[in-house]
Coordinates of C-alpha atoms in Angstrom, one line a residue:
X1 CA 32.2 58.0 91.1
X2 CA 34.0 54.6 92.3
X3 CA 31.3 53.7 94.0
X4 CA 28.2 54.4 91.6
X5 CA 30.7 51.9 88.9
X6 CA 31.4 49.4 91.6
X7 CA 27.8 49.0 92.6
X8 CA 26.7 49.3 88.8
X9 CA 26.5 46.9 86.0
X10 CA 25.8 47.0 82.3
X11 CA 27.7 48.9 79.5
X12 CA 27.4 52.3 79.3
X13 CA 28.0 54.2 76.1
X14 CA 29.9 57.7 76.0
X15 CA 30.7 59.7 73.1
X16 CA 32.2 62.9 72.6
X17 CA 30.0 65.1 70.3
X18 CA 32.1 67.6 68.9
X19 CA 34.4 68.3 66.2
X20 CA 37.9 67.0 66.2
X21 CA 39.4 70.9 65.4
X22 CA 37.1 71.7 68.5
X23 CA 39.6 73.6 71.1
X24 CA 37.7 71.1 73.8
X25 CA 38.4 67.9 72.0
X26 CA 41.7 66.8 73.8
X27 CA 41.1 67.3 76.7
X28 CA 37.5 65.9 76.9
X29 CA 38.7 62.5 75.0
X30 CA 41.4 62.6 77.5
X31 CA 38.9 63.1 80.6
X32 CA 37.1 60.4 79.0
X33 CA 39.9 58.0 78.5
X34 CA 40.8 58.3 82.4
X35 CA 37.3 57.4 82.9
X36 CA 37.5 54.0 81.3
X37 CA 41.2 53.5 82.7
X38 CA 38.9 54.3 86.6
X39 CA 36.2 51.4 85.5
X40 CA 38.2 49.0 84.1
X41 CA 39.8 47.4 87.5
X42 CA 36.8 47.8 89.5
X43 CA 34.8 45.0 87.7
X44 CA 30.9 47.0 87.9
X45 CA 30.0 49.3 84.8
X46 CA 32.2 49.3 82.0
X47 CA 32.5 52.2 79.5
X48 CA 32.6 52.3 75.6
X49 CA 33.9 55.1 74.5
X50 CA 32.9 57.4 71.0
X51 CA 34.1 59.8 69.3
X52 CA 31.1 61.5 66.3
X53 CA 32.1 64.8 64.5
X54 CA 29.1 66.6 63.5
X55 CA 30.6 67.2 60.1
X56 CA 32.0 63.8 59.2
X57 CA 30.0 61.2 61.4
X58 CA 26.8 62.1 59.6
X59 CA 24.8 59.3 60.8
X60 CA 25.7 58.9 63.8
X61 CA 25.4 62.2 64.3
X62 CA 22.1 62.6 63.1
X63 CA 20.9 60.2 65.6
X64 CA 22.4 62.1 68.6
X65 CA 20.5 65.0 67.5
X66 CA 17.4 63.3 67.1
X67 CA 17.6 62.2 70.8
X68 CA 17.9 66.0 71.6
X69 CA 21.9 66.2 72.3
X70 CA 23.8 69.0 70.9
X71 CA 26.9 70.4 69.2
X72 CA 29.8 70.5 71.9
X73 CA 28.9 67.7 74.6
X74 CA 29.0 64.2 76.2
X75 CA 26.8 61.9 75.4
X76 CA 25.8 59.2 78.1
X77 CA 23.8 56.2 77.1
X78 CA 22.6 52.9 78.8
X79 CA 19.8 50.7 77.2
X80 CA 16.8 53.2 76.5
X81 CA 18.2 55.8 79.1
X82 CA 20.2 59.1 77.2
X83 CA 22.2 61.8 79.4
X84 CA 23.7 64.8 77.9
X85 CA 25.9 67.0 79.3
X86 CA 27.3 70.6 78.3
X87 CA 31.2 71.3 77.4
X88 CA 30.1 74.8 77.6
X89 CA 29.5 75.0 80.9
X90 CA 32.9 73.4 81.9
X91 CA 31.9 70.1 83.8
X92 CA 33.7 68.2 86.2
X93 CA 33.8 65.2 88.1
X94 CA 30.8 66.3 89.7
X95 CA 29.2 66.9 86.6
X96 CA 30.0 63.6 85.8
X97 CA 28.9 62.1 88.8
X98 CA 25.8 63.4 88.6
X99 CA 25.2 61.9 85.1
X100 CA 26.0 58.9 85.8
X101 CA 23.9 58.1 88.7
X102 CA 21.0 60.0 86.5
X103 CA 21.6 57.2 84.2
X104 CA 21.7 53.6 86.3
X105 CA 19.4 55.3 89.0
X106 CA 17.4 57.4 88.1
X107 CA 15.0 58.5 90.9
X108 CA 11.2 57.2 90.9
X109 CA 10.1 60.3 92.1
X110 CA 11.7 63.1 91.5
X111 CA 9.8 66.5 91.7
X112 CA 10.9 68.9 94.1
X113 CA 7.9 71.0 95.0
X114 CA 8.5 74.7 96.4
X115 CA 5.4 75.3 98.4
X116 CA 4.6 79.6 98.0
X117 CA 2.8 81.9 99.7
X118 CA 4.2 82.5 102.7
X119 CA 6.9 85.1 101.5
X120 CA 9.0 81.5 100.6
X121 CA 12.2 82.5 98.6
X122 CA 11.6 80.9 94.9
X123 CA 13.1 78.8 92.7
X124 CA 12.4 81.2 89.8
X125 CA 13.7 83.9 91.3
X126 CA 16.9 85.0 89.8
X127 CA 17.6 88.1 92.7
X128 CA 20.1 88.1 95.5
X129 CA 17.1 86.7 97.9
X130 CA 15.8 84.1 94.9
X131 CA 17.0 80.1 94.8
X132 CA 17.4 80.2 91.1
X133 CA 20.8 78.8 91.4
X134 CA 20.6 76.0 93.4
X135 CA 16.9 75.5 91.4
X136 CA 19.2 75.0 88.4
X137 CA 21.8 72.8 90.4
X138 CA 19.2 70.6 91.1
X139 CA 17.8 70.7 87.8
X140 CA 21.1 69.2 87.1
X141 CA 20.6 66.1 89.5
X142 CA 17.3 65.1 87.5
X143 CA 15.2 66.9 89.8
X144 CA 12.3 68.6 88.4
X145 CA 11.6 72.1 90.2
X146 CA 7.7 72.9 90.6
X147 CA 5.7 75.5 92.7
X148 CA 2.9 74.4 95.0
X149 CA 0.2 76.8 96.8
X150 CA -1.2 74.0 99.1
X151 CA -4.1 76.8 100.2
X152 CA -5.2 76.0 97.0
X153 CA -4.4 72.7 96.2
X154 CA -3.6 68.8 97.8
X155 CA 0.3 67.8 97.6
X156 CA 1.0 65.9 94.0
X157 CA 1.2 62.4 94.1
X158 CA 4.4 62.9 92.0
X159 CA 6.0 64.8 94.7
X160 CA 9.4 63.5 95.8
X161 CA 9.7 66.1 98.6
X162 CA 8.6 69.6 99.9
X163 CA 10.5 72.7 100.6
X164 CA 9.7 75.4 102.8
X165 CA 12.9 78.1 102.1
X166 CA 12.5 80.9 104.7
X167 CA 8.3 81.3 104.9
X168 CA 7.6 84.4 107.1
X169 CA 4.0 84.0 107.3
X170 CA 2.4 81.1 109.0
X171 CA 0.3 78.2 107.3
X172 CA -3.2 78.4 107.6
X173 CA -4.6 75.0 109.5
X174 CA -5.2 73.5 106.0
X175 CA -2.1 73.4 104.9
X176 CA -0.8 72.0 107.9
X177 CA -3.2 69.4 107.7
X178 CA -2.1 68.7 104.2
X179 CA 1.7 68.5 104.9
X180 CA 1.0 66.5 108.2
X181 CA -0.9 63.5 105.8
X182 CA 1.8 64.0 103.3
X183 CA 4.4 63.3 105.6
X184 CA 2.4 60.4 107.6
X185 CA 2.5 58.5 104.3
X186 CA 6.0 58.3 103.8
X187 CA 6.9 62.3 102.7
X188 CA 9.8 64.1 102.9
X189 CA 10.2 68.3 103.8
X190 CA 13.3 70.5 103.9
X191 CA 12.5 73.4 106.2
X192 CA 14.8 76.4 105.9
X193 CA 13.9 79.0 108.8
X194 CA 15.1 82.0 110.3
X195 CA 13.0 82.8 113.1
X196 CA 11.3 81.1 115.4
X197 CA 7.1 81.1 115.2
X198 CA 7.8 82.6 111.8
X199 CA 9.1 79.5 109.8
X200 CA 5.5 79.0 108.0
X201 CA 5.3 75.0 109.5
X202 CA 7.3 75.8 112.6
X203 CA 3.9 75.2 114.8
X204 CA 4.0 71.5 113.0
X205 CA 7.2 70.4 113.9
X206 CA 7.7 69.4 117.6
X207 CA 5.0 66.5 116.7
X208 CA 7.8 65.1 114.5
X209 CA 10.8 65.9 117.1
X210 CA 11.9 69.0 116.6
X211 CA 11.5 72.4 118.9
X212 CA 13.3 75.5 117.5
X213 CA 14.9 77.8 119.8
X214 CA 16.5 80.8 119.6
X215 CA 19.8 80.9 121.7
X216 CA 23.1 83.0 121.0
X217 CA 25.7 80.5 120.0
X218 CA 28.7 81.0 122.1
X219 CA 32.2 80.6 120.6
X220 CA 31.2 80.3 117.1
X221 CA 33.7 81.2 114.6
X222 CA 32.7 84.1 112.4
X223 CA 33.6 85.6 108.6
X224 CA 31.2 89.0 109.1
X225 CA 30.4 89.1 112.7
X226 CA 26.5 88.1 112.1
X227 CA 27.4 84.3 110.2
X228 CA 28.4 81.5 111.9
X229 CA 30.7 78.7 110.7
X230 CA 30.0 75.5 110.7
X231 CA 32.2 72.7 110.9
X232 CA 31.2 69.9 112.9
X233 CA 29.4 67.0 110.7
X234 CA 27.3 64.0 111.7
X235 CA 27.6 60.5 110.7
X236 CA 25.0 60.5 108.3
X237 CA 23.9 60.1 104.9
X238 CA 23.7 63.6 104.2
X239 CA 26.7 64.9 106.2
X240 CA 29.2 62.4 106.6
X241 CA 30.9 63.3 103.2
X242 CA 31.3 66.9 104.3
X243 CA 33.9 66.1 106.7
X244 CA 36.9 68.9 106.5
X245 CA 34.6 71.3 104.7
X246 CA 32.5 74.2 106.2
X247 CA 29.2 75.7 105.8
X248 CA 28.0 79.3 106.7
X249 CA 24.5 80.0 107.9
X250 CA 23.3 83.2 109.0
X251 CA 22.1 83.8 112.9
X252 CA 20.9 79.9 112.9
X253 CA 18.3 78.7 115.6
X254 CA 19.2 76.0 117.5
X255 CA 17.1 72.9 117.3
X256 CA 16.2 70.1 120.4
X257 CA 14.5 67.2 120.5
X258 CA 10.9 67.6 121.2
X259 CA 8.9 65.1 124.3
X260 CA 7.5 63.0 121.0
X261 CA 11.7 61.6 120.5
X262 CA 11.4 60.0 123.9
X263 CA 7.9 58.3 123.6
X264 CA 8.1 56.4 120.0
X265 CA 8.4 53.1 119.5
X266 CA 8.8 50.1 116.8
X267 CA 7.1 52.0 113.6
X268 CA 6.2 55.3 115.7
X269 CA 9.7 55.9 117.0
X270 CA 11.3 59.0 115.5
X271 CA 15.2 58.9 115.1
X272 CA 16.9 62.4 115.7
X273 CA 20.5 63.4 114.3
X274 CA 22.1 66.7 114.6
X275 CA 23.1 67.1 110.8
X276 CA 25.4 70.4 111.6
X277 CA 26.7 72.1 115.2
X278 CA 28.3 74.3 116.7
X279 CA 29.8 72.8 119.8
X280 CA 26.9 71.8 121.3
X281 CA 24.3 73.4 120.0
X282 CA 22.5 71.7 116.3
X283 CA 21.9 74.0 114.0
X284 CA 21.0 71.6 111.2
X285 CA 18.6 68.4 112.5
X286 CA 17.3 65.7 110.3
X287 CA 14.4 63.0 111.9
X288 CA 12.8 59.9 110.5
X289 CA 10.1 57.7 111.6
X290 CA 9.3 54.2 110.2
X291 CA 12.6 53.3 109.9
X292 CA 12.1 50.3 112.6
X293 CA 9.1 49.1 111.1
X294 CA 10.7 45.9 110.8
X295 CA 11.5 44.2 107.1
X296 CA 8.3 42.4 106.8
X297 CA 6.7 45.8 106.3
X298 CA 6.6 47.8 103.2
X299 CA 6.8 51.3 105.1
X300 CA 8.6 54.2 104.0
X301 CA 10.1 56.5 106.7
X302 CA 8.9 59.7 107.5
X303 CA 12.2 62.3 106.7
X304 CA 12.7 65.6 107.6
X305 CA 15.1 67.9 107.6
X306 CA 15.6 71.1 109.4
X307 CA 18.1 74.1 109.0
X308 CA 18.5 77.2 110.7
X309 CA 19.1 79.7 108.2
X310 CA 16.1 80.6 105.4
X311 CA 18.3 81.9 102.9
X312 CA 21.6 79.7 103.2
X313 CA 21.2 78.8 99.4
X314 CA 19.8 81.6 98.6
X315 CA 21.9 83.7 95.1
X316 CA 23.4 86.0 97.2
X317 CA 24.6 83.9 99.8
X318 CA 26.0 81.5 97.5
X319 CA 27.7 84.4 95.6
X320 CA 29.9 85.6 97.8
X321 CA 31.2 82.7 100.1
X322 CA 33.2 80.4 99.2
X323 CA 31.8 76.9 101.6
X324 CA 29.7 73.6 101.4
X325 CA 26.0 75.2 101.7
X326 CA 25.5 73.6 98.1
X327 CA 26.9 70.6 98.4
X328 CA 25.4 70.4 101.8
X329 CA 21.7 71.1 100.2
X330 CA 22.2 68.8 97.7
X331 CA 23.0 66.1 99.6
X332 CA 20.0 66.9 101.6
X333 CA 17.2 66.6 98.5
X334 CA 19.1 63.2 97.6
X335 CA 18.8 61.4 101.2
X336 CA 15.1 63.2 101.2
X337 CA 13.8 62.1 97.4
X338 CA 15.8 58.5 98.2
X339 CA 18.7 58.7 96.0
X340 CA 22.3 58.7 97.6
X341 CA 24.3 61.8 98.5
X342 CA 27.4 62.4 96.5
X343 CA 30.6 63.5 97.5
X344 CA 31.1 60.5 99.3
X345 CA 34.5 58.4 98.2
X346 CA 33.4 54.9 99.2
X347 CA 37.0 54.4 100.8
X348 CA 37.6 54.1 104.1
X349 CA 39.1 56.9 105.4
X350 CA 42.9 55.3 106.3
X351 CA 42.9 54.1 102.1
X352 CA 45.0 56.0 99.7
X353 CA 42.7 56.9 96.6
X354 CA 45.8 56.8 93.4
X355 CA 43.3 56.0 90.5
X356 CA 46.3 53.3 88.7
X357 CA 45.4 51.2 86.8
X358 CA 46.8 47.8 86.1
X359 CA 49.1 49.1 83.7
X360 CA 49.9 52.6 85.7
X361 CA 50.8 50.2 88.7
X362 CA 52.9 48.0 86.8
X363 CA 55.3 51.0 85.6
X364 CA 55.0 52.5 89.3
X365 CA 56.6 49.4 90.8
X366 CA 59.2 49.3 87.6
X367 CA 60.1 52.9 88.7
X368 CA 60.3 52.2 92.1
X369 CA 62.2 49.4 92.7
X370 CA 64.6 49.3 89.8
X371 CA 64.9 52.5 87.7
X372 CA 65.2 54.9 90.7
X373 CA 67.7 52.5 92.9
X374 CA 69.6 52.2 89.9
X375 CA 69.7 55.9 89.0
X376 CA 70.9 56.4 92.8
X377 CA 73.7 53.8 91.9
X378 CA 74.9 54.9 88.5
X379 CA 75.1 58.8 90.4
X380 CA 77.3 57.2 93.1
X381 CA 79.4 54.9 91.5
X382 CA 80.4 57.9 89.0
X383 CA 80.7 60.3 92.2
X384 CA 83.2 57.7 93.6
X385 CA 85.0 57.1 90.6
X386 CA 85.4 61.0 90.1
X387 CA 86.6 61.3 93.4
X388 CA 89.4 58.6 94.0
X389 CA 90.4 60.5 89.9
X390 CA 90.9 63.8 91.7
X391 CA 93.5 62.3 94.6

């Protein structure tokens, strides 16, 4: 959040949307209130803060409603650009976060498209094997959800990325020819597979630096005996804010770099990070090409990320463990559509985050250096005078 109001500028307007007898009231205008105390000192976006009962702001009101916000929210607005967001469903700083960089950047393209027919998991599938949560997470980020059948049709031109989540059939030649232009031009694909030779584009991917393999992991750490956790983290855009957390994938592949790693060069050369491993072993890659075109080219890298596990994300598996997988997905789909992952502080690591403001400093120091050391004085001068009393 620091960072999106650092690097931001402008004014950006929120108001609480409820009534004043509202339960929720406080301790939203209170949330809202540290908000503005957060973006004063840093000098980027600045907040102005409202406050329109439904009952008594009539107008005002009237106008939120008209822009398609409801009863019981927070209401984000910057020049033309209108965010809303749900008290019902309990938000928090992520929540916030989230809105905010909706708002001041709002992604150019930003349709996630599911390809199907391949036994994929779905995004409308609300079972323990369907992505309807994470759908709806992303749904949250500003990402629009939509199902492709490339058998039957091209790749949109509106189409920020591609998933493949756990295919078990393979793609016919058409559609690999389809996903191999899309990604030639710039395009980005999240492949989620289980199996080697069974991950629908797992034929496609050593010609853009990956080779699955299928390898027991030794000394993994384990919560049923079968999963494997996962806390080693890359440098990288989509990792690098996980550090300290842990994600759980389910008999992952291993991933190497394919011969085409070793034989790019300038705008052909293919750069290949192990996202995720365990010791050795990557069981979450992520390659680009184009990124050394050089800046007197207008290209846009080739991205691609690969995980090991089909279902990671999946309802069920996000049900019952308690790790990073969504975090560590969503972060994915923002390096992949071009927007920035979250999670990430924006503080070196050796910095001491305390949120003061100038005013909150000022009565620290006061506390500090001359109510507490004269507290300590007042207790032993009166522990001395009672003492020399006593003889």
């Amino acid at each position: 959040m620091r960072q999106i109001i650092a690097d931001s500028s402008g004014t950006v307007t929120v108001t609480a949307f409820l009534s004043r007898r509202d339960p929720r009231f406080r301790s939203t205008a209170r949330q809202l209130r540290t908000l503005k105390r957060l973006a004063d000192p840093l000098g980027g976006m600045s907040f102005e803060l409202r406050y329109v009962d439904p009952k008594w702001d009539v107008g005002p009101a009237g106008r939120l409603v008209r822009k398609g916000a409801r009863e019981g929210s927070v209401v984000l607005e910057k020049e033309r650009r209108f965010v809303s967001i749900d008290l019902a469903e309990r938000p928090g700083e992520r929540d916030m976060v989230s809105a905010l960089r909706r708002l001041v950047m709002p992604p150019k393209r930003k349709d996630v498209c599911w390809i199907a027919g391949h036994g994929e998991l779905r995004p409308d599938a609300y079972g323990s094997w369907g992505m309807s949560d994470i759908a709806r997470e992303l749904a949250r980020e500003g990402y629009k959800n939509v199902t492709i059948d490339l058998a039957a049709t091209p790749v949109p031109a509106d189409c920020a990325m591609m998933v493949v989540a756990g295919a078990k059939d393979d793609y016919s030649r058409v559609e690999l020819g389809r996903i191999n232009e899309y990604l030639k031009g710039g395009g980005r694909l999240l492949v989620m597979m289980g199996r080697p030779g069974q991950g629908g584009v797992s034929s496609l991917l050593p010609s853009w630096g990956v080779r699955p393999v299928a390898k027991p992991l030794s000394g993994a750490k384990t919560l049923s005996g079968t999963d494997v956790v996962v806390s080693l983290f890359a440098d990288h855009p989509v990792s690098s804010a996980l550090s300290g957390s842990r994600i759980v994938l389910e008999t992952p592949l291993v991933f190497d770099k394919a011969a085409v790693v070793e034989s790019g060069v300038g705008a052909t050369r293919i750069e290949f990070t192990p996202l995720a491993r365990v010791g050795e072993d990557a069981v979450a890659v992520a390659v680009e090409r184009g990124s050394d075109a050089g800046s007197d080219l207008a290209v846009r890298p080739t991205r691609i990320v690969v995980v090991g596990d089909g279902a990671f994300v999946s309802n069920g598996a996000l049900a019952v463990r308690s790790c990073a997988n969504r975090d560590f997905l969503i972060n994915v789909v923002a390096y992949l559509s071009g927007t920035d992952a979250i999670g990430a502080s924006g503080v070196e690591p050796h910095m001491l985050i305390t949120a003061f403001d100038r005013r909150s400093r000022f009565e620290f120091t006061v506390v500090l250096s001359l109510i507490i050391p004269l507290l300590v004085f007042v207790c032993f001068s009166v522990a001395t005078f009672l003492r020399r009393r006593g003889k």
